[in-house]
Amino acid sequence: MRVLSGWGRFRVLWAALAISMTIGFTIQLLGASFQKRLLPVPWAPPPRAEEAGEEDEGGPPSPPAAPCQPRKHLVFLKTHKTGSSTIVNLLHRFGDARGLRFALPARYQFSYPSPFQARRVKGWHPKGRPFDILCHHMRFRLPEVQKVVHPDSFYFSIVRDPVALAESAFSYYRGVAPAFRRAGTLPAFLASPHHFYQPGERGNHYARNLLWFDFGLDPPASPGSAGIRASLEGLERAFHLVLLTEHMDESLVLLRHALCWTLDDVVAFRHNLRSPESVYTLEPSTAARLRAWNYLDWHLYTHFNRTFWARVEHFGYARMAQETAMLQKRRAELIQRCLQGGGPLEPGHIADERIRPFQFGQAPILGYALRPGLAPEDQEVCQHMVTPELQYKDLLDAKQFPAPLQGNSSQLGAVR
């Protein structure tokens, strides 16, 4: 047998070491590459009841999982023209039923379109108690929001395809957005948007990249995708969940499990609906121009579309189908029990002003009328489900900040 000399053994060892280092370095590079491609999914639904105690192969049953506790500290970024009023209704109902404290604006928005400021919250004090729920229109600014709410608050929002959003925004804000007002019609605006649009002009934030604006983002300082990607990564860190308007039922199922709420907590009627006759039918070429004009919104929407479906996949498609069917069945039961006419109505058919939606923009905003003769236990549930956002906000305001009794001020004034 041949015996290697000292120098020969050294060369073999050196070659083996070099090969090992090369393999290790290659694996490290591949691992980093794979990590960059993975969608971050920081949230996971709690286990189903039937999964608790499920036996592993060849082992004893696992101990049952501890029941989750309903989350009551919530921040909802209410974006424009995304169906967000429907989400606000269920938040109003949930908080109202449990006596939670809402961070309320003096009127109906937090000085929008200016960025959110803690001092704009009614009753807020730097050393006061934090509020439980923040859910009214604002331009998001995380450091200011954090001054108002609990540190463990759950942050979520909702986004919509920018094509449908922009069509809705044109109908609703044509009177207040100078760019829309000058153009007169959506096709005229899209034929030459730069002719009508002036950046920074008051009201023109409604005319371009409205989602991007509501999330508190500024246009990237330089062209290219790096600035857009950095902004979206920042939102990914701030928000636990972002819902999709086009998949509202699936969104409500994910929200229900993320918050550990009951089915009835997330059943809602659609609010702030336009009359269907007012919706402008878009040609494919028009949709493409809207997407290009609102390119930042398109980046934001596609990003959160991907994260949404990653969560659905994690949740389970079969489970999702089952739970959306349950949600739809329960909503149909409540429609049958509560609503006169079985659905949304034109405002002229809603006699009760307490539940008639505020009218704004070019198209009628639909609402609901209650069936006459409801049983007392149904009356309260149904009334809360159909109460529009502005009227419900006023009810919450009156509860949190009751008006002083008549005569109290004069009696107090007499005390020295």
Short mmCIF file of C-alpha atoms in Angstrom, two decimals:
data_model
loop_
_atom_site.label_atom_id
_atom_site.label_comp_id
_atom_site.label_asym_id
_atom_site.label_seq_id
_atom_site.Cartn_x
_atom_site.Cartn_y
_atom_site.Cartn_z
CA MET A 1 0.00 0.00 0.00
CA ARG A 2 1.28 3.40 -0.96
CA VAL A 3 2.02 5.77 1.94
CA LEU A 4 1.53 9.50 1.36
CA SER A 5 4.42 11.72 2.18
CA GLY A 6 3.94 14.66 4.59
CA TRP A 7 3.59 17.09 1.69
CA GLY A 8 1.06 14.80 -0.07
CA ARG A 9 -1.07 14.52 3.03
CA PHE A 10 -1.02 18.31 3.42
CA ARG A 11 -2.19 18.81 -0.20
CA VAL A 12 -5.10 16.36 0.30
CA LEU A 13 -6.21 18.06 3.52
CA TRP A 14 -5.98 21.49 1.89
CA ALA A 15 -8.11 20.36 -1.08
CA ALA A 16 -10.73 18.85 1.23
CA LEU A 17 -10.89 22.08 3.26
CA ALA A 18 -11.27 24.18 0.11
CA ILE A 19 -14.09 21.97 -1.17
CA SER A 20 -15.90 22.15 2.19
CA MET A 21 -15.64 25.96 2.29
CA THR A 22 -16.96 26.21 -1.28
CA ILE A 23 -19.95 23.98 -0.53
CA GLY A 24 -20.76 25.89 2.68
CA PHE A 25 -20.53 29.27 0.96
CA THR A 26 -22.78 28.06 -1.88
CA ILE A 27 -25.42 26.79 0.55
CA GLN A 28 -25.33 30.10 2.41
CA LEU A 29 -25.89 32.05 -0.82
CA LEU A 30 -28.74 29.79 -1.87
CA GLY A 31 -30.32 30.07 1.56
CA ALA A 32 -30.22 33.87 1.44
CA SER A 33 -31.72 33.81 -2.05
CA PHE A 34 -34.56 31.53 -0.94
CA GLN A 35 -35.27 33.72 2.09
CA LYS A 36 -35.65 36.78 -0.10
CA ARG A 37 -38.26 35.01 -2.21
CA LEU A 38 -40.41 33.85 0.70
CA LEU A 39 -43.45 35.96 1.58
CA PRO A 40 -43.33 37.00 5.22
CA VAL A 41 -46.32 35.55 7.04
CA PRO A 42 -46.00 36.75 10.64
CA TRP A 43 -49.61 35.87 11.45
CA ALA A 44 -51.12 32.41 11.83
CA PRO A 45 -54.72 31.48 12.71
CA PRO A 46 -55.37 29.72 16.01
CA PRO A 47 -55.87 25.95 15.76
CA ARG A 48 -59.33 24.62 15.04
CA ALA A 49 -61.12 22.92 17.89
CA GLU A 50 -60.99 19.54 16.10
CA GLU A 51 -57.21 19.88 15.75
CA ALA A 52 -56.67 20.36 19.48
CA GLY A 53 -55.75 17.00 21.00
CA GLU A 54 -55.20 15.37 17.61
CA GLU A 55 -53.00 12.28 17.92
CA ASP A 56 -49.59 12.22 16.31
CA GLU A 57 -48.54 8.97 14.67
CA GLY A 58 -47.04 6.74 17.31
CA GLY A 59 -47.54 9.19 20.16
CA PRO A 60 -50.08 10.27 22.80
CA PRO A 61 -52.63 13.02 22.08
CA SER A 62 -51.35 16.58 22.35
CA PRO A 63 -52.75 18.70 25.19
CA PRO A 64 -55.62 20.96 24.06
CA ALA A 65 -54.55 24.42 22.94
CA ALA A 66 -55.40 27.27 25.27
CA PRO A 67 -58.44 29.21 24.01
CA CYS A 68 -57.54 32.53 22.47
CA GLN A 69 -58.86 35.76 23.97
CA PRO A 70 -60.78 38.32 21.87
CA ARG A 71 -58.58 41.25 20.93
CA LYS A 72 -60.00 44.59 22.00
CA HIS A 73 -57.17 46.99 21.18
CA LEU A 74 -57.50 47.83 17.51
CA VAL A 75 -56.25 50.30 14.92
CA PHE A 76 -58.08 50.27 11.60
CA LEU A 77 -56.76 52.55 8.86
CA LYS A 78 -60.00 53.50 7.12
CA THR A 79 -59.01 53.98 3.49
CA HIS A 80 -61.22 55.82 0.99
CA LYS A 81 -63.57 54.06 -1.46
CA THR A 82 -62.60 50.55 -0.36
CA GLY A 83 -65.70 49.36 1.50
CA SER A 84 -64.09 50.47 4.75
CA SER A 85 -67.39 51.81 6.13
CA THR A 86 -68.58 48.20 6.40
CA ILE A 87 -65.58 47.38 8.61
CA VAL A 88 -66.16 50.49 10.72
CA ASN A 89 -69.75 49.38 11.37
CA LEU A 90 -68.66 46.08 12.88
CA LEU A 91 -65.97 47.84 14.93
CA HIS A 92 -68.56 50.32 16.21
CA ARG A 93 -70.86 47.46 17.19
CA PHE A 94 -68.14 45.41 18.86
CA GLY A 95 -66.77 48.30 20.90
CA ASP A 96 -70.17 49.71 21.77
CA ALA A 97 -71.42 46.38 23.11
CA ARG A 98 -68.38 46.07 25.38
CA GLY A 99 -68.03 49.65 26.57
CA LEU A 100 -64.67 50.15 24.86
CA ARG A 101 -63.19 53.61 24.45
CA PHE A 102 -63.01 54.96 20.90
CA ALA A 103 -60.46 57.51 19.75
CA LEU A 104 -62.90 59.97 18.15
CA PRO A 105 -62.33 63.02 15.97
CA ALA A 106 -63.94 66.32 16.89
CA ARG A 107 -66.08 65.98 13.76
CA TYR A 108 -65.88 62.92 11.49
CA GLN A 109 -62.26 62.81 10.30
CA PHE A 110 -58.92 63.44 12.00
CA SER A 111 -58.13 66.71 10.16
CA TYR A 112 -57.78 64.78 6.92
CA PRO A 113 -55.93 65.24 4.55
CA SER A 114 -53.32 66.43 7.05
CA PRO A 115 -51.30 63.62 8.66
CA PHE A 116 -52.76 62.20 11.86
CA GLN A 117 -51.94 64.05 15.07
CA ALA A 118 -52.66 62.68 18.54
CA ARG A 119 -53.87 66.06 19.75
CA ARG A 120 -56.77 65.85 17.28
CA VAL A 121 -58.32 62.98 19.26
CA LYS A 122 -61.16 64.18 21.44
CA GLY A 123 -60.27 63.87 25.12
CA TRP A 124 -56.68 62.75 24.52
CA HIS A 125 -53.97 63.77 26.99
CA PRO A 126 -50.29 62.74 26.85
CA LYS A 127 -50.57 61.24 30.35
CA GLY A 128 -54.10 59.92 29.97
CA ARG A 129 -55.37 56.41 29.39
CA PRO A 130 -54.91 54.98 25.90
CA PHE A 131 -57.94 54.39 23.71
CA ASP A 132 -59.11 50.92 22.73
CA ILE A 133 -60.23 51.45 19.11
CA LEU A 134 -59.11 53.93 16.45
CA CYS A 135 -61.05 53.54 13.20
CA HIS A 136 -62.07 56.83 11.57
CA HIS A 137 -60.63 58.52 8.48
CA MET A 138 -57.04 59.71 8.83
CA ARG A 139 -53.82 59.95 6.91
CA PHE A 140 -51.71 57.36 8.69
CA ARG A 141 -48.73 58.46 10.79
CA LEU A 142 -47.50 55.64 13.01
CA PRO A 143 -45.60 57.60 15.73
CA GLU A 144 -48.64 59.81 16.38
CA VAL A 145 -51.04 56.86 16.34
CA GLN A 146 -48.89 55.07 18.91
CA LYS A 147 -49.37 57.97 21.34
CA VAL A 148 -53.11 57.32 21.38
CA VAL A 149 -53.56 53.54 21.52
CA HIS A 150 -52.36 50.56 23.55
CA PRO A 151 -48.90 49.15 22.75
CA ASP A 152 -50.40 45.74 21.93
CA SER A 153 -52.92 47.10 19.43
CA PHE A 154 -53.73 45.08 16.31
CA TYR A 155 -53.20 47.19 13.16
CA PHE A 156 -55.13 46.42 10.00
CA SER A 157 -56.53 48.08 6.89
CA ILE A 158 -58.21 47.34 3.55
CA VAL A 159 -57.18 47.93 -0.08
CA ARG A 160 -58.98 47.77 -3.43
CA ASP A 161 -58.00 47.35 -7.06
CA PRO A 162 -56.91 50.89 -8.06
CA VAL A 163 -59.00 50.74 -11.23
CA ALA A 164 -62.30 50.30 -9.37
CA LEU A 165 -61.15 52.64 -6.62
CA ALA A 166 -60.30 55.44 -9.04
CA GLU A 167 -63.64 55.11 -10.87
CA SER A 168 -65.47 55.36 -7.54
CA ALA A 169 -63.32 58.28 -6.40
CA PHE A 170 -64.10 60.21 -9.59
CA SER A 171 -67.84 59.78 -9.00
CA TYR A 172 -67.64 60.68 -5.32
CA TYR A 173 -65.03 63.46 -5.27
CA ARG A 174 -65.59 65.16 -8.61
CA GLY A 175 -66.87 68.24 -6.80
CA VAL A 176 -63.89 68.59 -4.43
CA ALA A 177 -60.91 67.42 -6.53
CA PRO A 178 -59.91 70.27 -8.90
CA ALA A 179 -58.41 67.83 -11.43
CA PHE A 180 -61.69 65.91 -11.69
CA ARG A 181 -63.81 69.05 -11.73
CA ARG A 182 -61.83 70.60 -14.60
CA ALA A 183 -62.04 67.43 -16.69
CA GLY A 184 -65.76 66.91 -16.24
CA THR A 185 -65.77 63.25 -17.29
CA LEU A 186 -63.52 60.32 -16.53
CA PRO A 187 -62.62 59.66 -20.22
CA ALA A 188 -61.69 63.34 -20.65
CA PHE A 189 -59.51 63.19 -17.55
CA LEU A 190 -57.71 60.04 -18.66
CA ALA A 191 -57.11 61.40 -22.17
CA SER A 192 -54.73 63.98 -20.67
CA PRO A 193 -54.49 63.73 -16.87
CA HIS A 194 -51.41 65.98 -16.59
CA HIS A 195 -53.39 68.74 -18.27
CA PHE A 196 -55.88 68.80 -15.36
CA TYR A 197 -53.80 67.57 -12.41
CA GLN A 198 -51.53 69.80 -10.38
CA PRO A 199 -49.62 68.06 -7.56
CA GLY A 200 -50.15 69.60 -4.14
CA GLU A 201 -53.35 71.43 -5.06
CA ARG A 202 -55.86 71.01 -2.25
CA GLY A 203 -58.22 68.14 -2.99
CA ASN A 204 -56.09 66.62 -5.73
CA HIS A 205 -54.88 63.82 -3.46
CA TYR A 206 -58.21 62.18 -4.37
CA ALA A 207 -57.19 62.20 -8.04
CA ARG A 208 -54.04 60.10 -7.95
CA ASN A 209 -52.64 57.27 -5.79
CA LEU A 210 -55.24 57.73 -3.07
CA LEU A 211 -54.33 54.50 -1.26
CA TRP A 212 -50.67 55.46 -1.16
CA PHE A 213 -51.66 58.82 0.29
CA ASP A 214 -54.00 57.37 2.95
CA PHE A 215 -51.24 55.04 4.15
CA GLY A 216 -49.18 58.15 4.87
CA LEU A 217 -46.65 57.59 2.11
CA ASP A 218 -45.04 60.26 -0.05
CA PRO A 219 -44.06 59.66 -3.68
CA PRO A 220 -40.55 58.14 -3.93
CA ALA A 221 -37.81 60.75 -4.17
CA SER A 222 -36.14 58.98 -7.09
CA PRO A 223 -37.44 56.79 -9.93
CA GLY A 224 -37.13 53.03 -9.74
CA SER A 225 -38.51 50.28 -7.55
CA ALA A 226 -36.14 50.60 -4.57
CA GLY A 227 -38.06 53.45 -2.93
CA ILE A 228 -41.41 51.77 -3.54
CA ARG A 229 -40.13 48.50 -2.11
CA ALA A 230 -38.77 50.24 1.01
CA SER A 231 -42.13 51.96 1.62
CA LEU A 232 -44.04 48.70 1.29
CA GLU A 233 -41.65 46.91 3.63
CA GLY A 234 -42.33 49.63 6.19
CA LEU A 235 -46.09 49.06 5.90
CA GLU A 236 -45.53 45.31 6.20
CA ARG A 237 -43.87 45.90 9.56
CA ALA A 238 -46.63 48.24 10.79
CA PHE A 239 -49.77 46.29 9.81
CA HIS A 240 -50.69 42.84 11.02
CA LEU A 241 -53.32 42.27 8.33
CA VAL A 242 -54.51 44.03 5.15
CA LEU A 243 -57.88 43.01 3.73
CA LEU A 244 -59.11 43.00 0.12
CA THR A 245 -62.33 44.73 -0.93
CA GLU A 246 -62.88 42.26 -3.78
CA HIS A 247 -62.80 39.36 -1.30
CA MET A 248 -64.66 40.88 1.63
CA ASP A 249 -66.04 37.61 2.98
CA GLU A 250 -62.65 35.90 2.97
CA SER A 251 -61.25 39.06 4.58
CA LEU A 252 -63.82 38.93 7.37
CA VAL A 253 -63.00 35.27 8.04
CA LEU A 254 -59.29 36.05 8.36
CA LEU A 255 -60.08 39.05 10.55
CA ARG A 256 -62.37 37.00 12.77
CA HIS A 257 -59.66 34.44 13.48
CA ALA A 258 -56.90 37.00 13.86
CA LEU A 259 -58.97 38.80 16.52
CA CYS A 260 -60.49 35.64 18.07
CA TRP A 261 -64.02 37.02 17.56
CA THR A 262 -67.32 35.21 17.09
CA LEU A 263 -69.13 34.81 13.78
CA ASP A 264 -71.75 37.43 14.68
CA ASP A 265 -68.99 39.91 15.50
CA VAL A 266 -67.95 40.04 11.84
CA VAL A 267 -71.32 39.68 10.10
CA ALA A 268 -72.17 43.01 8.49
CA PHE A 269 -74.32 44.61 5.83
CA ARG A 270 -72.48 46.59 3.17
CA HIS A 271 -72.38 50.31 3.94
CA ASN A 272 -71.88 53.45 1.85
CA LEU A 273 -72.95 51.74 -1.38
CA ARG A 274 -73.52 53.66 -4.59
CA SER A 275 -76.51 53.08 -6.78
CA PRO A 276 -75.47 50.41 -9.34
CA GLU A 277 -76.68 52.64 -12.20
CA SER A 278 -73.99 55.18 -11.32
CA VAL A 279 -71.05 52.77 -11.77
CA TYR A 280 -69.14 53.58 -14.96
CA THR A 281 -68.35 50.55 -17.12
CA LEU A 282 -64.65 50.62 -17.97
CA GLU A 283 -63.13 49.45 -21.22
CA PRO A 284 -59.87 47.44 -20.91
CA SER A 285 -57.89 50.34 -22.37
CA THR A 286 -59.43 52.73 -19.81
CA ALA A 287 -58.58 50.34 -17.00
CA ALA A 288 -54.98 50.14 -18.22
CA ARG A 289 -54.67 53.93 -18.22
CA LEU A 290 -56.11 54.16 -14.71
CA ARG A 291 -53.62 51.55 -13.52
CA ALA A 292 -50.71 53.43 -15.09
CA TRP A 293 -51.87 56.77 -13.67
CA ASN A 294 -52.21 55.26 -10.18
CA TYR A 295 -49.03 53.20 -10.43
CA LEU A 296 -48.09 53.58 -6.76
CA ASP A 297 -51.50 52.30 -5.71
CA TRP A 298 -51.03 49.39 -8.11
CA HIS A 299 -47.73 48.45 -6.46
CA LEU A 300 -49.33 48.71 -3.02
CA TYR A 301 -52.38 46.69 -4.03
CA THR A 302 -50.44 43.87 -5.71
CA HIS A 303 -48.11 43.63 -2.71
CA PHE A 304 -50.95 43.17 -0.22
CA ASN A 305 -52.84 40.95 -2.63
CA ARG A 306 -49.90 38.54 -2.45
CA THR A 307 -49.69 38.65 1.34
CA PHE A 308 -53.46 38.17 1.62
CA TRP A 309 -53.49 35.00 -0.45
CA ALA A 310 -50.44 33.70 1.40
CA ARG A 311 -52.53 33.96 4.56
CA VAL A 312 -55.48 32.23 2.91
CA GLU A 313 -53.19 29.39 1.83
CA HIS A 314 -51.87 29.10 5.37
CA PHE A 315 -55.45 29.13 6.69
CA GLY A 316 -56.50 26.41 4.25
CA TYR A 317 -58.63 26.77 1.12
CA ALA A 318 -61.19 24.14 2.14
CA ARG A 319 -61.51 25.65 5.59
CA MET A 320 -61.90 29.11 4.04
CA ALA A 321 -64.68 27.91 1.72
CA GLN A 322 -66.51 26.36 4.66
CA GLU A 323 -66.26 29.46 6.82
CA THR A 324 -67.23 31.94 4.10
CA ALA A 325 -70.34 29.81 3.48
CA MET A 326 -71.18 30.02 7.20
CA LEU A 327 -70.71 33.79 7.12
CA GLN A 328 -72.91 34.21 4.05
CA LYS A 329 -75.63 32.02 5.54
CA ARG A 330 -75.68 34.03 8.76
CA ARG A 331 -75.80 37.33 6.85
CA ALA A 332 -78.72 36.04 4.75
CA GLU A 333 -80.58 35.13 7.97
CA LEU A 334 -80.09 38.63 9.36
CA ILE A 335 -81.14 40.26 6.09
CA GLN A 336 -84.36 38.23 6.21
CA ARG A 337 -84.92 39.11 9.86
CA CYS A 338 -83.96 42.80 9.79
CA LEU A 339 -84.42 44.47 6.44
CA GLN A 340 -87.45 45.88 4.75
CA GLY A 341 -87.23 45.07 1.05
CA GLY A 342 -84.50 42.49 1.60
CA GLY A 343 -81.56 44.74 0.72
CA PRO A 344 -80.21 48.28 0.19
CA LEU A 345 -82.63 51.08 -0.71
CA GLU A 346 -82.44 54.52 -2.29
CA PRO A 347 -82.30 57.26 0.38
CA GLY A 348 -85.78 58.47 -0.55
CA HIS A 349 -87.20 55.16 0.67
CA ILE A 350 -85.62 55.47 4.12
CA ALA A 351 -87.95 57.54 6.32
CA ASP A 352 -85.92 57.27 9.55
CA GLU A 353 -83.16 59.91 9.41
CA ARG A 354 -81.27 58.10 12.15
CA ILE A 355 -80.42 55.36 9.63
CA ARG A 356 -80.51 57.33 6.37
CA PRO A 357 -76.94 57.66 4.99
CA PHE A 358 -75.35 61.03 4.38
CA GLN A 359 -75.49 62.00 0.71
CA PHE A 360 -72.34 63.28 -0.97
CA GLY A 361 -71.01 63.26 -4.52
CA GLN A 362 -72.80 62.66 -7.80
CA ALA A 363 -74.48 59.31 -7.08
CA PRO A 364 -77.13 58.33 -4.50
CA ILE A 365 -75.73 56.52 -1.45
CA LEU A 366 -77.87 53.54 -0.53
CA GLY A 367 -78.91 52.52 2.94
CA TYR A 368 -81.36 50.25 4.74
CA ALA A 369 -84.81 50.38 6.31
CA LEU A 370 -85.86 48.09 9.13
CA ARG A 371 -88.79 45.75 8.95
CA PRO A 372 -91.70 47.07 10.99
CA GLY A 373 -92.75 45.21 14.11
CA LEU A 374 -89.35 43.79 15.07
CA ALA A 375 -89.17 42.03 18.42
CA PRO A 376 -87.32 44.10 21.07
CA GLU A 377 -84.31 41.75 21.06
CA ASP A 378 -84.06 42.04 17.27
CA GLN A 379 -84.65 45.79 17.15
CA GLU A 380 -81.35 46.70 18.83
CA VAL A 381 -79.25 44.22 16.84
CA CYS A 382 -80.78 45.23 13.51
CA GLN A 383 -80.68 48.95 14.28
CA HIS A 384 -76.96 48.83 15.03
CA MET A 385 -76.24 46.84 11.87
CA VAL A 386 -77.90 49.43 9.61
CA THR A 387 -76.80 52.61 11.40
CA PRO A 388 -74.49 54.58 9.08
CA GLU A 389 -71.02 55.57 10.16
CA LEU A 390 -71.70 59.24 10.88
CA GLN A 391 -74.78 58.64 13.01
CA TYR A 392 -73.07 55.81 14.93
CA LYS A 393 -70.06 58.02 15.57
CA ASP A 394 -72.40 60.63 17.07
CA LEU A 395 -73.96 57.99 19.34
CA LEU A 396 -70.53 56.87 20.57
CA ASP A 397 -69.49 60.47 21.10
CA ALA A 398 -72.58 61.12 23.25
CA LYS A 399 -71.80 58.06 25.38
CA GLN A 400 -68.13 58.91 25.90
CA PHE A 401 -68.65 62.62 26.36
CA PRO A 402 -72.12 63.10 27.82
CA ALA A 403 -73.42 66.65 27.87
CA PRO A 404 -73.44 68.23 31.35
CA LEU A 405 -76.78 68.26 33.08
CA GLN A 406 -78.76 71.49 32.92
CA GLY A 407 -77.93 73.79 35.83
CA ASN A 408 -74.67 72.08 36.83
CA SER A 409 -72.51 74.87 35.48
CA SER A 410 -74.31 77.58 37.46
CA GLN A 411 -74.17 75.53 40.67
CA LEU A 412 -70.46 74.90 40.21
CA GLY A 413 -69.91 78.55 39.48
CA ALA A 414 -71.40 79.50 42.83
CA VAL A 415 -68.83 77.46 44.74
CA ARG A 416 -65.82 79.47 45.80
#
